[in-house]
Tab-separated table of C-alpha atoms and ligand atoms in Angstrom:
chain	number	residue	atom	x	y	z
A	108	MET	CA	143.882	14.076	-228.511
A	109	ARG	CA	146.733	15.555	-226.532
A	110	LEU	CA	149.102	12.974	-225.062
A	111	SER	CA	151.103	13.793	-221.954
A	112	PRO	CA	154.306	15.514	-223.115
A	113	VAL	CA	156.200	13.356	-220.623
A	114	VAL	CA	154.945	10.188	-222.289
A	115	SER	CA	155.564	11.501	-225.830
A	116	GLY	CA	159.052	12.615	-224.771
A	117	LEU	CA	160.024	9.191	-223.449
A	118	GLY	CA	160.527	7.804	-226.950
A	119	THR	CA	160.305	4.132	-227.800
A	120	TYR	CA	161.390	1.716	-225.069
A	121	PRO	CA	164.777	0.490	-226.392
A	122	PHE	CA	163.829	-3.174	-226.550
A	123	VAL	CA	160.774	-2.413	-228.649
A	124	ARG	CA	163.292	-1.121	-231.242
A	125	LEU	CA	165.126	-4.437	-230.994
A	126	ASP	CA	161.847	-6.314	-231.546
A	127	ASP	CA	161.282	-4.244	-234.709
A	128	ALA	CA	164.758	-5.098	-236.049
A	129	LYS	CA	164.141	-8.792	-235.316
A	130	ARG	CA	160.796	-8.716	-237.074
A	131	ARG	CA	162.385	-7.214	-240.198
A	132	ALA	CA	165.131	-9.882	-240.121
A	133	LEU	CA	162.532	-12.657	-239.788
A	134	GLU	CA	160.578	-11.202	-242.715
A	135	ARG	CA	163.766	-11.502	-244.773
A	136	GLY	CA	163.779	-15.223	-243.942
A	137	LEU	CA	166.637	-15.197	-241.416
A	138	GLU	CA	166.618	-17.781	-238.645
A	139	LEU	CA	167.425	-16.023	-235.387
A	140	ILE	CA	169.253	-17.062	-232.239
A	141	ASP	CA	168.124	-14.489	-229.734
A	142	PHE	CA	170.637	-13.211	-227.154
A	143	GLY	CA	168.739	-9.898	-227.034
A	144	LEU	CA	166.148	-9.603	-224.288
A	145	GLY	CA	166.982	-10.869	-220.776
A	146	ASP	CA	163.902	-13.065	-220.648
A	147	PRO	CA	164.870	-16.540	-219.387
A	148	ARG	CA	163.671	-19.398	-221.530
A	149	GLU	CA	164.579	-21.971	-218.877
A	150	PRO	CA	161.439	-23.905	-217.926
A	151	THR	CA	159.876	-22.890	-214.604
A	152	PRO	CA	160.551	-25.825	-212.242
A	153	GLU	CA	157.653	-28.243	-212.155
A	154	PHE	CA	157.056	-28.052	-208.394
A	155	ILE	CA	156.440	-24.310	-208.791
A	156	GLN	CA	153.977	-24.869	-211.646
A	157	ARG	CA	152.232	-27.458	-209.487
A	158	ALA	CA	152.056	-25.110	-206.482
A	159	LEU	CA	150.356	-22.556	-208.727
A	160	ALA	CA	147.864	-25.085	-210.119
A	161	ASP	CA	147.085	-26.425	-206.618
A	162	ALA	CA	146.356	-22.904	-205.407
A	163	LEU	CA	143.916	-22.016	-208.205
A	164	PRO	CA	140.643	-21.222	-206.429
A	165	ARG	CA	137.080	-21.639	-207.697
A	166	THR	CA	136.503	-17.932	-207.094
A	167	SER	CA	139.363	-15.505	-207.178
A	168	GLY	CA	138.945	-12.136	-205.465
A	169	TYR	CA	141.144	-9.056	-205.593
A	170	PRO	CA	144.520	-9.685	-203.985
A	171	ARG	CA	145.336	-7.112	-201.277
A	172	ALA	CA	148.405	-4.853	-201.468
A	173	PRO	CA	150.178	-6.175	-198.326
A	174	GLY	CA	150.162	-9.679	-199.835
A	175	LEU	CA	149.636	-13.017	-198.138
A	176	PRO	CA	151.319	-13.341	-194.730
A	177	GLU	CA	152.776	-16.711	-195.806
A	178	LEU	CA	154.514	-15.067	-198.770
A	179	ARG	CA	155.959	-12.276	-196.613
A	180	GLN	CA	157.170	-14.923	-194.175
A	181	ALA	CA	158.761	-16.977	-196.997
A	182	VAL	CA	160.571	-13.859	-198.240
A	183	ALA	CA	161.801	-13.078	-194.708
A	184	ARG	CA	163.038	-16.695	-194.360
A	185	TRP	CA	164.882	-16.381	-197.673
A	186	CYS	CA	166.483	-13.061	-196.681
A	187	ARG	CA	167.752	-14.689	-193.494
A	188	ARG	CA	168.942	-17.887	-195.179
A	189	ARG	CA	170.626	-16.149	-198.083
A	190	PHE	CA	171.973	-12.941	-196.512
A	191	GLY	CA	171.656	-13.418	-192.740
A	192	ALA	CA	169.213	-10.471	-192.787
A	193	SER	CA	166.459	-10.164	-190.250
A	194	ILE	CA	163.412	-8.750	-191.995
A	195	ASP	CA	160.134	-8.366	-190.104
A	196	PRO	CA	157.510	-9.985	-192.377
A	197	GLU	CA	154.799	-7.712	-190.961
A	198	ARG	CA	156.496	-4.343	-191.349
A	199	GLU	CA	159.498	-4.630	-193.620
A	200	VAL	CA	158.409	-6.474	-196.758
A	201	ILE	CA	155.728	-6.124	-199.429
A	202	PRO	CA	155.151	-8.287	-202.522
A	203	THR	CA	155.405	-6.613	-205.915
A	204	TYR	CA	154.119	-7.549	-209.365
A	205	GLY	CA	157.536	-8.628	-210.611
A	206	SER	CA	159.928	-5.844	-209.671
A	207	LYS	CA	159.692	-3.626	-212.760
A	208	GLU	CA	156.483	-1.817	-211.813
A	209	ALA	CA	157.731	-1.172	-208.274
A	210	ILE	CA	161.076	0.143	-209.542
A	211	PHE	CA	159.248	2.327	-212.065
A	212	GLY	CA	156.852	3.633	-209.410
A	213	LEU	CA	159.240	4.412	-206.550
A	214	ALA	CA	159.823	8.005	-207.694
A	215	GLN	CA	156.062	8.589	-207.364
A	216	VAL	CA	156.287	7.665	-203.688
A	217	VAL	CA	159.594	9.272	-202.703
A	218	GLY	CA	160.599	12.820	-203.512
A	219	GLY	CA	159.271	16.343	-203.600
A	220	SER	CA	158.026	18.811	-206.142
A	221	ALA	CA	160.145	20.516	-208.805
A	222	GLY	CA	163.083	22.362	-207.302
A	223	GLU	CA	163.289	20.367	-204.074
A	224	ARG	CA	164.166	16.673	-203.749
A	225	ASP	CA	163.558	16.242	-207.462
A	226	VAL	CA	166.762	14.444	-208.490
A	227	VAL	CA	166.891	10.691	-209.014
A	228	VAL	CA	170.401	9.290	-209.430
A	229	VAL	CA	170.713	6.323	-211.771
A	230	THR	CA	173.762	4.496	-213.045
A	231	GLN	CA	174.664	4.242	-216.721
A	232	PRO	CA	174.820	1.960	-218.678
A	233	GLY	CA	171.761	0.631	-216.952
A	234	TYR	CA	168.325	-0.900	-216.927
A	235	PRO	CA	166.214	1.966	-218.307
A	236	VAL	CA	163.282	1.653	-215.879
A	237	PRO	CA	164.425	3.738	-212.859
A	238	GLU	CA	165.221	6.663	-215.154
A	239	ARG	CA	161.967	6.423	-217.084
A	240	GLY	CA	160.018	6.079	-213.829
A	241	ALA	CA	161.706	9.224	-212.527
A	242	LEU	CA	160.783	11.155	-215.677
A	243	VAL	CA	157.139	10.119	-215.474
A	244	ALA	CA	157.059	11.154	-211.811
A	245	GLY	CA	158.290	14.624	-212.823
A	246	ALA	CA	161.757	14.111	-211.307
A	247	ARG	CA	165.114	14.820	-212.923
A	248	PRO	CA	167.326	11.812	-213.563
A	249	LEU	CA	171.051	12.276	-212.996
A	250	ALA	CA	173.176	9.571	-214.616
A	251	LEU	CA	176.366	8.434	-212.898
A	252	PRO	CA	178.602	6.619	-215.392
A	253	LEU	CA	179.853	3.121	-214.621
A	254	ARG	CA	183.342	2.945	-216.097
A	255	GLU	CA	185.288	-0.166	-216.792
A	256	ASP	CA	188.342	1.409	-215.096
A	257	ASP	CA	186.333	1.712	-211.866
A	258	ALA	CA	185.098	-1.908	-212.067
A	259	PHE	CA	181.715	-0.503	-213.149
A	260	LEU	CA	181.138	1.070	-209.713
A	261	PRO	CA	179.774	4.639	-209.406
A	262	ASP	CA	181.838	7.553	-208.113
A	263	PHE	CA	179.672	9.248	-205.489
A	264	ASP	CA	182.322	11.938	-205.056
A	265	ALA	CA	181.312	13.249	-208.485
A	266	ILE	CA	178.092	14.577	-206.897
A	267	ALA	CA	178.354	18.046	-205.350
A	268	ASP	CA	176.852	18.874	-201.932
A	269	ASP	CA	174.372	21.261	-203.553
A	270	THR	CA	173.094	18.374	-205.619
A	271	TRP	CA	172.957	15.915	-202.720
A	272	ARG	CA	170.477	18.269	-201.031
A	273	ARG	CA	168.100	17.735	-203.952
A	274	VAL	CA	168.504	13.971	-204.320
A	275	ALA	CA	165.373	11.903	-203.579
A	276	ILE	CA	166.631	8.455	-204.644
A	277	VAL	CA	169.929	6.821	-205.562
A	278	TRP	CA	169.498	3.631	-207.571
A	279	LEU	CA	172.072	0.855	-207.489
A	280	ASN	CA	171.800	-2.360	-209.462
A	281	TYR	CA	174.256	-5.129	-208.614
A	282	PRO	CA	174.859	-7.688	-209.955
A	283	ASN	CA	174.581	-5.175	-212.735
A	284	ASN	CA	172.548	-5.248	-215.898
A	285	PRO	CA	174.152	-4.920	-218.421
A	286	THR	CA	177.781	-5.129	-217.243
A	287	GLY	CA	177.586	-8.260	-215.065
A	288	ALA	CA	179.611	-6.414	-212.394
A	289	THR	CA	179.095	-7.052	-208.685
A	290	ALA	CA	179.513	-4.589	-205.814
A	291	PRO	CA	181.303	-5.073	-202.504
A	292	LEU	CA	179.324	-4.586	-199.281
A	293	GLU	CA	181.384	-1.414	-198.691
A	294	LEU	CA	179.643	0.272	-201.638
A	295	TYR	CA	176.257	-0.312	-199.992
A	296	GLU	CA	177.645	0.870	-196.652
A	297	ARG	CA	178.953	4.089	-198.167
A	298	ALA	CA	175.731	4.685	-200.128
A	299	ALA	CA	173.540	4.011	-197.069
A	300	GLU	CA	175.609	6.402	-194.988
A	301	LEU	CA	175.175	9.089	-197.660
A	302	ALA	CA	171.449	8.334	-197.753
A	303	ARG	CA	171.110	9.022	-194.048
A	304	THR	CA	173.380	12.079	-194.135
A	305	HIS	CA	171.500	13.698	-197.017
A	306	ASP	CA	168.131	12.107	-196.273
A	307	PHE	CA	167.491	10.370	-199.586
A	308	VAL	CA	166.435	6.791	-200.295
A	309	LEU	CA	168.989	4.214	-201.364
A	310	ALA	CA	167.156	1.812	-203.676
A	311	SER	CA	168.990	-1.401	-204.513
A	312	ASP	CA	167.695	-3.387	-207.463
A	313	GLU	CA	168.976	-6.926	-206.923
A	314	ALA	CA	167.112	-8.784	-209.680
A	315	TYR	CA	170.253	-10.803	-210.524
A	316	SER	CA	171.506	-11.560	-207.003
A	317	GLU	CA	171.180	-15.325	-207.586
A	318	LEU	CA	172.913	-15.550	-210.960
A	319	TRP	CA	176.594	-15.674	-210.015
A	320	PHE	CA	179.478	-17.840	-211.196
A	321	ASP	CA	182.330	-17.409	-208.733
A	322	GLU	CA	181.105	-16.278	-205.324
A	323	PRO	CA	177.691	-15.116	-204.108
A	324	PRO	CA	177.449	-11.321	-204.439
A	325	ALA	CA	176.795	-8.940	-201.552
A	326	SER	CA	173.369	-7.423	-200.954
A	327	ALA	CA	172.123	-4.235	-199.334
A	328	LEU	CA	170.102	-6.636	-197.151
A	329	GLN	CA	173.395	-7.330	-195.328
A	330	LEU	CA	173.565	-3.750	-194.026
A	331	ALA	CA	173.470	-3.482	-190.243
A	332	ASP	CA	171.171	-0.442	-190.512
A	333	MET	CA	168.442	-0.399	-193.172
A	334	THR	CA	167.204	3.136	-192.377
A	335	ASN	CA	166.484	4.927	-195.703
A	336	VAL	CA	167.284	1.726	-197.632
A	337	ILE	CA	164.980	-0.397	-199.786
A	338	VAL	CA	165.854	-3.555	-201.731
A	339	PHE	CA	163.960	-4.973	-204.712
A	340	ASN	CA	164.267	-8.604	-205.712
A	341	THR	CA	162.278	-10.925	-207.937
A	342	LEU	CA	161.641	-14.537	-208.866
A	343	SER	CA	161.918	-13.692	-212.566
A	344	LYS	CA	165.557	-14.635	-213.071
A	345	ARG	CA	166.210	-16.700	-209.931
A	346	SER	CA	163.377	-19.108	-210.625
A	347	SER	CA	162.748	-18.491	-214.353
A	348	MET	CA	159.336	-16.997	-213.566
A	349	THR	CA	159.193	-13.777	-215.599
A	350	GLY	CA	155.614	-14.489	-216.706
A	351	TYR	CA	154.365	-15.092	-213.173
A	352	ARG	CA	155.205	-11.500	-212.102
A	353	SER	CA	156.378	-11.941	-208.544
A	354	GLY	CA	158.929	-9.959	-206.583
A	355	PHE	CA	159.234	-8.041	-203.332
A	356	ALA	CA	160.473	-4.841	-201.780
A	357	ALA	CA	162.078	-5.044	-198.345
A	358	GLY	CA	163.758	-2.563	-196.062
A	359	ASP	CA	163.052	0.548	-193.994
A	360	ALA	CA	159.653	0.033	-192.311
A	361	ALA	CA	158.598	3.642	-192.981
A	362	LEU	CA	159.157	3.158	-196.714
A	363	ILE	CA	157.314	-0.146	-196.746
A	364	ALA	CA	154.414	1.524	-194.893
A	365	ALA	CA	154.363	4.211	-197.611
A	366	LEU	CA	154.208	1.512	-200.302
A	367	ARG	CA	151.407	-0.283	-198.457
A	368	ALA	CA	149.453	2.971	-198.459
A	369	PHE	CA	150.289	3.889	-202.074
A	370	ARG	CA	150.009	0.576	-203.894
A	371	PRO	CA	146.240	-0.017	-203.505
A	372	ASN	CA	145.778	3.021	-205.805
A	373	ALA	CA	147.084	1.109	-208.800
A	374	GLY	CA	146.232	-2.345	-207.476
A	375	THR	CA	149.492	-3.939	-208.557
A	376	VAL	CA	150.032	-7.126	-206.577
A	377	PRO	CA	150.554	-10.718	-207.757
A	378	GLN	CA	147.475	-12.939	-207.989
A	379	GLU	CA	147.128	-15.033	-204.834
A	380	PHE	CA	147.753	-18.300	-206.714
A	381	VAL	CA	151.004	-16.750	-207.953
A	382	GLN	CA	151.814	-15.760	-204.372
A	383	HIS	CA	151.355	-19.392	-203.277
A	384	ALA	CA	153.657	-20.578	-206.072
A	385	SER	CA	156.127	-17.905	-204.963
A	386	VAL	CA	156.221	-19.324	-201.421
A	387	ALA	CA	157.321	-22.664	-202.924
A	388	ALA	CA	159.939	-20.927	-205.081
A	389	TRP	CA	161.532	-18.792	-202.330
A	390	ASP	CA	161.695	-21.827	-200.024
A	391	ASP	CA	163.787	-23.910	-202.441
A	392	GLU	CA	167.436	-23.391	-203.398
A	393	GLU	CA	168.102	-26.595	-205.325
A	394	HIS	CA	166.440	-25.394	-208.517
A	395	VAL	CA	168.418	-22.153	-208.295
A	396	GLU	CA	171.672	-24.124	-208.227
A	397	ARG	CA	170.565	-26.008	-211.342
A	398	THR	CA	169.674	-22.730	-213.050
A	399	ARG	CA	173.116	-21.312	-212.257
A	400	GLU	CA	174.715	-24.478	-213.687
A	401	SER	CA	172.695	-24.130	-216.867
A	402	TYR	CA	173.782	-20.495	-217.359
A	403	ALA	CA	177.371	-21.415	-216.480
A	404	ARG	CA	177.496	-23.995	-219.302
A	405	LYS	CA	176.204	-21.503	-221.839
A	406	ARG	CA	178.541	-18.844	-220.487
A	407	GLU	CA	181.582	-21.084	-220.929
A	408	LEU	CA	180.673	-21.865	-224.549
A	409	LEU	CA	180.308	-18.208	-225.465
A	410	LEU	CA	183.335	-17.007	-223.470
A	411	ASP	CA	185.431	-19.615	-225.223
A	412	VAL	CA	184.522	-18.582	-228.775
A	413	LEU	CA	184.816	-14.865	-227.981
A	414	MET	CA	188.270	-15.387	-226.492
A	415	ARG	CA	189.432	-17.468	-229.455
A	416	ARG	CA	188.233	-14.777	-231.872
A	417	GLY	CA	190.009	-12.040	-229.917
A	418	ILE	CA	186.809	-10.348	-228.713
A	419	ARG	CA	187.143	-8.929	-225.215
A	420	VAL	CA	184.531	-9.556	-222.547
A	421	ALA	CA	184.751	-6.376	-220.503
A	422	GLY	CA	182.116	-7.055	-217.860
A	423	GLY	CA	181.988	-8.979	-214.596
A	424	SER	CA	181.153	-12.542	-213.767
A	425	ALA	CA	177.552	-12.429	-212.557
A	426	THR	CA	174.076	-12.112	-214.154
A	427	MET	CA	172.944	-13.834	-217.345
A	428	TYR	CA	174.800	-11.249	-219.433
A	429	LEU	CA	178.144	-10.932	-221.156
A	430	TRP	CA	179.222	-7.307	-221.666
A	431	VAL	CA	181.358	-7.455	-224.733
A	432	GLU	CA	183.579	-4.793	-226.277
A	433	THR	CA	182.827	-4.149	-229.949
A	434	PRO	CA	185.800	-5.047	-232.145
A	435	GLY	CA	187.944	-2.392	-233.828
A	436	GLY	CA	186.003	0.551	-232.419
A	437	GLU	CA	182.838	-0.430	-234.335
A	438	SER	CA	179.714	1.291	-232.954
A	439	SER	CA	177.475	-0.872	-230.815
A	440	GLU	CA	174.510	-0.589	-233.220
A	441	ALA	CA	176.703	-1.385	-236.255
A	442	PHE	CA	178.183	-4.471	-234.575
A	443	ALA	CA	174.736	-5.645	-233.437
A	444	GLU	CA	173.389	-5.141	-236.977
A	445	ARG	CA	176.316	-7.074	-238.454
A	446	LEU	CA	175.608	-10.009	-236.127
A	447	LEU	CA	171.888	-9.795	-236.900
A	448	GLU	CA	172.695	-10.267	-240.586
A	449	HIS	CA	173.973	-13.711	-239.531
A	450	GLY	CA	170.985	-14.469	-237.315
A	451	ILE	CA	172.615	-13.587	-233.977
A	452	VAL	CA	170.603	-11.095	-231.933
A	453	VAL	CA	172.440	-9.048	-229.275
A	454	SER	CA	171.574	-5.705	-227.649
A	455	PRO	CA	173.629	-2.651	-228.646
A	456	GLY	CA	175.226	-1.109	-225.553
A	457	SER	CA	173.832	2.293	-226.539
A	458	TYR	CA	170.367	0.985	-225.558
A	459	PHE	CA	171.555	1.249	-221.959
A	460	GLY	CA	172.572	4.891	-222.246
A	461	GLU	CA	175.475	6.789	-223.794
A	462	ALA	CA	177.959	5.167	-221.417
A	463	GLY	CA	177.093	1.807	-223.013
A	464	GLU	CA	178.498	2.804	-226.413
A	465	GLY	CA	181.363	0.585	-227.545
A	466	TYR	CA	179.834	-2.581	-226.067
A	467	VAL	CA	177.071	-5.068	-226.796
A	468	ARG	CA	175.152	-7.174	-224.286
A	469	VAL	CA	174.769	-10.894	-224.848
A	470	ALA	CA	171.905	-12.392	-222.793
A	471	LEU	CA	172.560	-16.096	-222.218
A	472	VAL	CA	168.930	-17.046	-222.703
A	473	PRO	CA	168.921	-19.314	-225.798
A	474	THR	CA	169.073	-23.077	-225.191
A	475	LEU	CA	172.423	-24.868	-224.927
A	476	ASP	CA	171.885	-26.272	-228.452
A	477	GLU	CA	171.183	-22.811	-229.828
A	478	CYS	CA	174.326	-21.546	-228.085
A	479	ARG	CA	176.331	-24.307	-229.823
A	480	ARG	CA	174.868	-23.238	-233.174
A	481	ALA	CA	175.672	-19.618	-232.365
A	482	VAL	CA	179.270	-20.575	-231.577
A	483	ALA	CA	179.624	-22.141	-235.038
A	484	ILE	CA	178.263	-18.975	-236.660
A	485	LEU	CA	180.462	-16.687	-234.549
A	486	GLU	CA	183.567	-18.717	-235.500
A	487	ASP	CA	182.922	-17.538	-239.083
A	488	VAL	CA	181.647	-14.019	-238.497
A	489	LEU	CA	184.085	-12.666	-235.903
B	120	LIG	C1	168.126	-4.778	-213.588
B	120	LIG	C2	166.733	-5.285	-213.625
B	120	LIG	N1	165.921	-5.008	-212.622
B	120	LIG	C3	164.657	-5.411	-212.595
B	120	LIG	C4	164.130	-6.143	-213.635
B	120	LIG	C5	162.673	-6.490	-213.577
B	120	LIG	O1	162.358	-7.801	-213.590
B	120	LIG	P1	160.929	-8.292	-213.150
B	120	LIG	O2	159.949	-7.181	-213.314
B	120	LIG	O3	160.649	-9.424	-214.039
B	120	LIG	O4	161.061	-8.662	-211.715
B	120	LIG	C6	164.935	-6.465	-214.723
B	120	LIG	C7	164.393	-7.210	-215.862
B	120	LIG	O5	164.990	-7.439	-216.858
B	120	LIG	C8	166.278	-6.022	-214.723
B	120	LIG	O6	167.103	-6.270	-215.742
């Protein structure tokens, strides 16, 4: 059997490697506290579970790509409440199956053939999915480094005019995974202006927009002109609903129309009972405040021990992640392995691309009790 060379060339998804390392540690009898994967272990609020159960039908047909009107309306209400954005629920929003598949698939919808409009700009260190999606779509990823000295913001001036002519998509992700950095509205304004000048799509992945600890971060949804702009958001982190698979894309009506036309091919849309639960989730902010408080408590515990042990937290103050400098120039994999020997799982920065070397990512997903246990271990190890 001949596999697609693109698929063979992708290599193992980084977090599958982490799972393998964890499995080997467990086989050696280690008890693990897992700060690796960014999969919230907060319980999904009960009213959301109930909304799902209440919506379970006796017969359940195929959900349609445009989604339920009530979900699109709930998303539009949320965009207005949260960002003052006016999104037309008929033309400017579409539900997605979580946001990962839609982020992965965008390069199949936007862009040209090899040699023209075949460049997808991603930021590094970063969530690997936009880059891998670009590769599978036959596009050429171009990584813009996010440097600590630039507050983990990309330098668009590093891209030459010749290259801009070939760019199909620029991906931004703020609050940023893995650095925790946030972006000012001016970054979106500049990027959107470039998108219209050079006729590419600005895609803003805002999966962590609700996990902030000082002030609410800006969103591309606050742009006065959304032409050539699309925003992805999700209930996964905001409402601790990763397993439900429910997100949305919103923005330029022409892009949303293209997604409406494209998405029935793969049939990726949340089940209707999940869509009903999602209406309940988007309409409530109280549980989101509680979720932020829960992450804030864990964050304080970890920040405190890292500071006392002289370990520098290099990243920003949003998301569920701490972006931590490895001590004494140790490589990110070596430091992660050393912590794993003591039962603490973190992600090596190199998993997020070369620019992530020298850091590890700590996902604040274990329970508060587990975090307390981890603090005691770190007091000894660091
Ligand atoms: C930056 C970023 N974007 C998008 C996602 C996708 O989340 P989901 O598919 O659960 O909506 C994740 C998940 O970890 C992420 O880290």
